[in-house]
Coordinates of C-alpha atoms in Angstrom, one line a residue:
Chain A
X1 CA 25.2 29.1 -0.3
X2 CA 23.9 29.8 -3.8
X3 CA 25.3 28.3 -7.1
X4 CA 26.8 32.0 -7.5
X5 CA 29.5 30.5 -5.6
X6 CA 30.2 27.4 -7.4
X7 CA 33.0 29.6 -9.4
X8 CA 34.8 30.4 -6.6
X9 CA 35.0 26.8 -5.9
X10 CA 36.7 26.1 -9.1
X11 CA 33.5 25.0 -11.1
X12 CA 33.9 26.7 -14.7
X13 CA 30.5 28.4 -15.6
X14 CA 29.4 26.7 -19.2
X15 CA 27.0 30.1 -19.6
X16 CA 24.7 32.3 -17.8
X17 CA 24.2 31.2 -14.1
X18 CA 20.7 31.9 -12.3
X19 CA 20.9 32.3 -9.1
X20 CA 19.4 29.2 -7.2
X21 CA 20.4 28.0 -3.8
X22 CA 22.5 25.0 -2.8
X23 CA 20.9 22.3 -0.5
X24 CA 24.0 18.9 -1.3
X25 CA 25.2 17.1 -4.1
X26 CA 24.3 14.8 -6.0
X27 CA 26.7 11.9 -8.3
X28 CA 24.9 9.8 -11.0
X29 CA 25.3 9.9 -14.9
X30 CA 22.0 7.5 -15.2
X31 CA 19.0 9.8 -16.6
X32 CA 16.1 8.3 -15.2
X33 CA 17.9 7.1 -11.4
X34 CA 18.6 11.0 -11.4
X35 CA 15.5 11.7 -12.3
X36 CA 13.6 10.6 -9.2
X37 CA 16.7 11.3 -7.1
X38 CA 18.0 14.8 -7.8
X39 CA 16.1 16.4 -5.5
X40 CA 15.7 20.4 -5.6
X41 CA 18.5 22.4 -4.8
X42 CA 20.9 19.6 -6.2
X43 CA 24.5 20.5 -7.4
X44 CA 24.0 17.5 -10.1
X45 CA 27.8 16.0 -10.7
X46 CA 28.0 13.5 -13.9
X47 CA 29.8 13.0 -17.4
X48 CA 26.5 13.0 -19.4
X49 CA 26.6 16.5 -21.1
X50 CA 24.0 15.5 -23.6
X51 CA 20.4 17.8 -24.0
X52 CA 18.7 15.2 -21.7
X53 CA 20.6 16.3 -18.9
X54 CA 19.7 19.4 -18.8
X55 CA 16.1 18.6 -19.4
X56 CA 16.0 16.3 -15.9
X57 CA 17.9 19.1 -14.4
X58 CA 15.0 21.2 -14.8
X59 CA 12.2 19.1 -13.9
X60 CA 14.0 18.1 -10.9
X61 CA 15.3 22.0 -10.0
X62 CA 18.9 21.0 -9.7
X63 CA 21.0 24.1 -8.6
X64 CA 23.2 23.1 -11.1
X65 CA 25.1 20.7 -13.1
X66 CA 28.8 20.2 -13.4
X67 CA 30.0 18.2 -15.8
X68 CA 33.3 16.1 -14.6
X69 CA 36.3 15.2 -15.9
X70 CA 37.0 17.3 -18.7
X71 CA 33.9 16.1 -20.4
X72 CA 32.6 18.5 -22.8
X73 CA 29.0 20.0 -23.2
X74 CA 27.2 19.5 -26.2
X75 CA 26.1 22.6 -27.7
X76 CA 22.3 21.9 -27.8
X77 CA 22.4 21.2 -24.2
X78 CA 24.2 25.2 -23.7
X79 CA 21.3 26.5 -25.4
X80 CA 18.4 24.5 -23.9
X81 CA 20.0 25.1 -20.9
X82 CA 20.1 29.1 -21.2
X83 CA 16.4 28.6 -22.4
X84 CA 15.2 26.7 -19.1
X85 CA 17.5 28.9 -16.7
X86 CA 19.6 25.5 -15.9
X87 CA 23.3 26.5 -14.6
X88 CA 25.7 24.5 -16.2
X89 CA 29.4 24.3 -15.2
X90 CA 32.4 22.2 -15.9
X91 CA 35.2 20.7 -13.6
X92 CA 38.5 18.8 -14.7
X93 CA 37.7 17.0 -11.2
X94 CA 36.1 13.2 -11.3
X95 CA 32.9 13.2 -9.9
X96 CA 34.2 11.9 -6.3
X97 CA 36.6 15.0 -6.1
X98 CA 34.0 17.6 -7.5
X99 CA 31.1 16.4 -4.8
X100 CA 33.9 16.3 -2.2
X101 CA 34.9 20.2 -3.0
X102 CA 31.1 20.9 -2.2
X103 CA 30.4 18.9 0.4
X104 CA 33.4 20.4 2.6
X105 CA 32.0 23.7 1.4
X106 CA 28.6 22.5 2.7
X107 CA 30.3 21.4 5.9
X108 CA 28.7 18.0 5.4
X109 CA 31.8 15.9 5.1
Chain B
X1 CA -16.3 18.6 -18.9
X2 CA -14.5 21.2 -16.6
X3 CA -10.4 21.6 -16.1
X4 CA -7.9 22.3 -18.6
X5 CA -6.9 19.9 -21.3
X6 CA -4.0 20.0 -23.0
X7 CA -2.8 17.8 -26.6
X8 CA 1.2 16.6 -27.4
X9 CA 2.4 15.2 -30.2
X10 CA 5.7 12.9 -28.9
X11 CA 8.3 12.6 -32.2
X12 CA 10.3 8.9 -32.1
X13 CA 13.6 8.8 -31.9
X14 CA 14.2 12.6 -31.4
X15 CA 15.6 13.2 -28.3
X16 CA 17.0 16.6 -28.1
X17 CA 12.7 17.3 -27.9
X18 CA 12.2 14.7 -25.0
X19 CA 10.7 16.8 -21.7
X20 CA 9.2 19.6 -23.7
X21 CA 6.0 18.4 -23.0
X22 CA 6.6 17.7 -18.7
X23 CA 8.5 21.0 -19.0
X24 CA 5.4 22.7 -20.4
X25 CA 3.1 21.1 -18.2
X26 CA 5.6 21.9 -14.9
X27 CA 5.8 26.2 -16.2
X28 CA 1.6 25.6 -16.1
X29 CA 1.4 23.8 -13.0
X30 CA 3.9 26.6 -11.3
X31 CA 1.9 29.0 -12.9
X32 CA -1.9 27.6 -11.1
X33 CA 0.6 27.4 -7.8
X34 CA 0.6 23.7 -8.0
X35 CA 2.5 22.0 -4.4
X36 CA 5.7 21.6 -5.7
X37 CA 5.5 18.3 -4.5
X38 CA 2.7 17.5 -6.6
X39 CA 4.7 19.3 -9.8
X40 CA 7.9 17.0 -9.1
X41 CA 5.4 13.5 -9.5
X42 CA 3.9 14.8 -12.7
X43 CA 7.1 15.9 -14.0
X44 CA 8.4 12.7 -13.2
X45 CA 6.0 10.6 -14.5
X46 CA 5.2 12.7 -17.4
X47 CA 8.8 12.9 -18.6
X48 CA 9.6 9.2 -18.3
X49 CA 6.2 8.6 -20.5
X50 CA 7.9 11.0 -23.1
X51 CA 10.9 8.8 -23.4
X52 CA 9.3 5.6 -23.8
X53 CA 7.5 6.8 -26.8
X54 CA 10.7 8.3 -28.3
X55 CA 12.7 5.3 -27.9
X56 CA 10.1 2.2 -28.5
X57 CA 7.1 3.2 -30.0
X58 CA 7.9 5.6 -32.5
X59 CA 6.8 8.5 -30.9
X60 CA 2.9 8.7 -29.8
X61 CA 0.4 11.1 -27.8
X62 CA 0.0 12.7 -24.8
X63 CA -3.7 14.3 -23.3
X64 CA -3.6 15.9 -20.3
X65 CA -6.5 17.0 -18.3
X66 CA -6.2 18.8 -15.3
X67 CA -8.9 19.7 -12.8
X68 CA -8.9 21.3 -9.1
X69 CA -8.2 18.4 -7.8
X70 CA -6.4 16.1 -10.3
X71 CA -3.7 16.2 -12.9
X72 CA -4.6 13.0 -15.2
X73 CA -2.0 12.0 -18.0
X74 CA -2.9 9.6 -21.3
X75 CA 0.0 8.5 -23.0
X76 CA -0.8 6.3 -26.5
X77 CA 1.6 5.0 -29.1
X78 CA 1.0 2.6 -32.0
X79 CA 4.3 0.6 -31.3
X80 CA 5.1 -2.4 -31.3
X81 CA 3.6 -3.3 -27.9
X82 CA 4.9 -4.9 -24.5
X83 CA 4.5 -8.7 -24.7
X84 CA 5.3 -9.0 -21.0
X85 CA 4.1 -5.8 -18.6
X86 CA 5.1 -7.4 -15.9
X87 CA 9.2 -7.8 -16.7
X88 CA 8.9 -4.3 -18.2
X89 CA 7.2 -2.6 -14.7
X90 CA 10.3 -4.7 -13.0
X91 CA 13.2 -2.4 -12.4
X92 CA 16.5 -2.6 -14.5
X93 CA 15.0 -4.5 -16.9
X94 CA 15.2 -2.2 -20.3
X95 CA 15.1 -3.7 -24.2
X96 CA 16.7 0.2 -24.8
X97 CA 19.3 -0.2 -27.5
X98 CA 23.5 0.8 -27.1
X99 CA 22.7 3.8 -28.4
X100 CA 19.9 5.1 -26.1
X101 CA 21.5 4.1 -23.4
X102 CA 24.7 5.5 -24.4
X103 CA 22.6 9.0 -23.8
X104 CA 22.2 8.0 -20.4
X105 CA 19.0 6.0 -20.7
X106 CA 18.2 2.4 -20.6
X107 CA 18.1 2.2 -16.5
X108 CA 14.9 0.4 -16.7
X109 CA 13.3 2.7 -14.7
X110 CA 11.1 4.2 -17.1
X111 CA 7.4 2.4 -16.2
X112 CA 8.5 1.5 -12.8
X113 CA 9.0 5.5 -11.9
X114 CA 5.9 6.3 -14.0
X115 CA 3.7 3.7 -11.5
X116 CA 6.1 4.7 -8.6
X117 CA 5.3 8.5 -8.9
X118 CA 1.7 8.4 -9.9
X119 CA -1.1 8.0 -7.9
X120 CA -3.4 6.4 -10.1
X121 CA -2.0 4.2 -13.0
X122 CA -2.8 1.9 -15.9
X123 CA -1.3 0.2 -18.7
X124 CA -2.6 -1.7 -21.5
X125 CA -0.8 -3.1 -24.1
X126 CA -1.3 -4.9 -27.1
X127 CA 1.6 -6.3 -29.3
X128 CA 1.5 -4.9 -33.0
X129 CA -1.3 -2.3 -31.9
X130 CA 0.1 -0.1 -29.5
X131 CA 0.4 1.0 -25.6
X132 CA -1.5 2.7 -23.6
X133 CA -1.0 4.4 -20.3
X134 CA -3.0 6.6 -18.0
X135 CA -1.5 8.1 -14.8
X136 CA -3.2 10.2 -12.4
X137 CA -1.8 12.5 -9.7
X138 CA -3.8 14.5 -6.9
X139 CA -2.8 18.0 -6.6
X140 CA -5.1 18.8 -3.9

C-alpha cells in the first residue's frame, strides 16, 4: 500500500500527501531512538508534533507521520513539512490503536 | 585537494533550524546517487552532531568533505566542553535540560549514534575550549 491510503484508514491528512509506499509502523515519541529506528517506508506514530519531527521523518524517509491522540501540529512543522515532501496526518487514536489500524491493514497482526 | 567541501554555520539553541544541514547534505548525496544506505549513516550521524551543538555548545561548525570514496564530517564548537567522554558516548546518559527534552530530545543517544553510525570517529574535547568531532563514512 501507499500512504495515499492512510485516509481511508481514518488518518486525517495535516496537508499535501506525497505519495510514498508503506513498508510497517513504527511507535516512538523519542527523537533521536526514532532516528536510527524509523526505517524507510515507516508510518511514524507519536505525540511529538514539533518541527523536529518532521526533520527525522525526512532523513529517515518515513512514509508518514501521524500524530496520536488529538495532539495538535505545530504550525512550523506543516510548513517544513510541505517543504521536505513529509506526509503528515493526524489520528484521535493512541498510538497502540493507530499502529494496530495499520498493521491489520498490512496483514501483519 | 579533490572532492567537494561543503561549510555550516550551526545556530545554538534554535531548533526549528536543526537538520538543515544533514537535510542538505542527504538532497546532495541523492543527487551523486549515493547507496541509500550510505545516505541514512551520514544523515544520522550528521543530524545528531547538529543537535549537540544547538543544545550544549552554543551552536558551532560543520565541514564536510566528500570524495569518491568517503563522506568525512568535522563538527567544532567553542562550548563548554565534555569533562567525561566516556559517560557522554554511554547511552541514556544526557545533561539535556527539561526543555530540550520536552521537544523530544535528551535520549542520550546523541554521541553514541554519531560513533554507532560512522565508520571512522573522533572526539576531542577540552572543558572551557570547545569540542571537536570528526566522523567518517565510506560511500563506496
Amino acid at each position: 500500500m501507499t500512504n495515499l491510503e492512510l485516509e481511508n484508514l481514518g488518518f486525517v491528512p495535516a496537508g499535501p500527501v506525497p505519495e510514498h509506499e508503506v513498508t510497517g509502523g513504527f511507535c516512538c515519541d523519542l527523537l533521536s531512538w526514532a532516528m536510527s529506528r524509523c526505517t524507510e517506508g515507516k508510518v511514524w506514530f507519536t505525540v511529538m508534533g514539533n518541527i523536529n519531527t518532521v526533520a527525522v521523518a525526512s532523513l529517515a524517509d518515513a512514509a508518514a507521520v501521524v500524530l496520536c491522540q488529538e495532539a495538535a501540529w505545530m504550525p512550523d512543522a506543516l510548513e517544513r513539512a510541505a517543504q521536505q515532501g513529509v506526509a503528515l496526518f493526524t489520528t484521535d487514536l493512541p498510538a497502540y490503536e493507530a499502529a494496530l489500524v495499520l498493521a491489520r491493514k498490512l496483514g501483519q497482526l | 585537494m579533490g572532492g567537494i567541501h561543503l561549510h555550516y554555520i550551526v545556530p545554538g539553541d534554535d531548533f526549528t533550524r536543526a537538520g538543515e544541514a544533514s537535510a542538505d547534505l542527504k538532497s546532495r548525496l541523492k543527487k551523486l546517487g549515493v547507496p541509500p544506505t550510505a545516505i541514512r549513516k551520514v544523515s544520522i550521524a550528521l543530524y545528531e552532531g547538529e543537535i549537540n551543538l544547538a543544545i550544549h555548545a552554543g551552536g558551532g561548525d560543520i565541514d564536510v568533505e566528500i570524495t569518491d570514496d568517503t563522506v568525512r564530517m568535522c563538527l567544532s564548537d567553542q562550548g563548554p566542553g565534555i569533562a567525561d567522554l566516556s559517560l557522554a558516548m554511554s547511552e541514556g546518559y544526557s545533561t539535556a535540560p527539561d526543555e530540550v527534552r520536552s521537544l523530544g530530545f535528551g535520549a542520550g543517544m546523541g554521541l553514541p549514534n554519531m560513533k554507532k553510525y560512522s565508520d571512522e570517529f573522533d572526539i576531542q574535547s577540552t572543558v572551557g575550549v570547545g569540542t571537536t568531532v570528526n566522523m567518517a563514512v565510506s560511500i563506496a
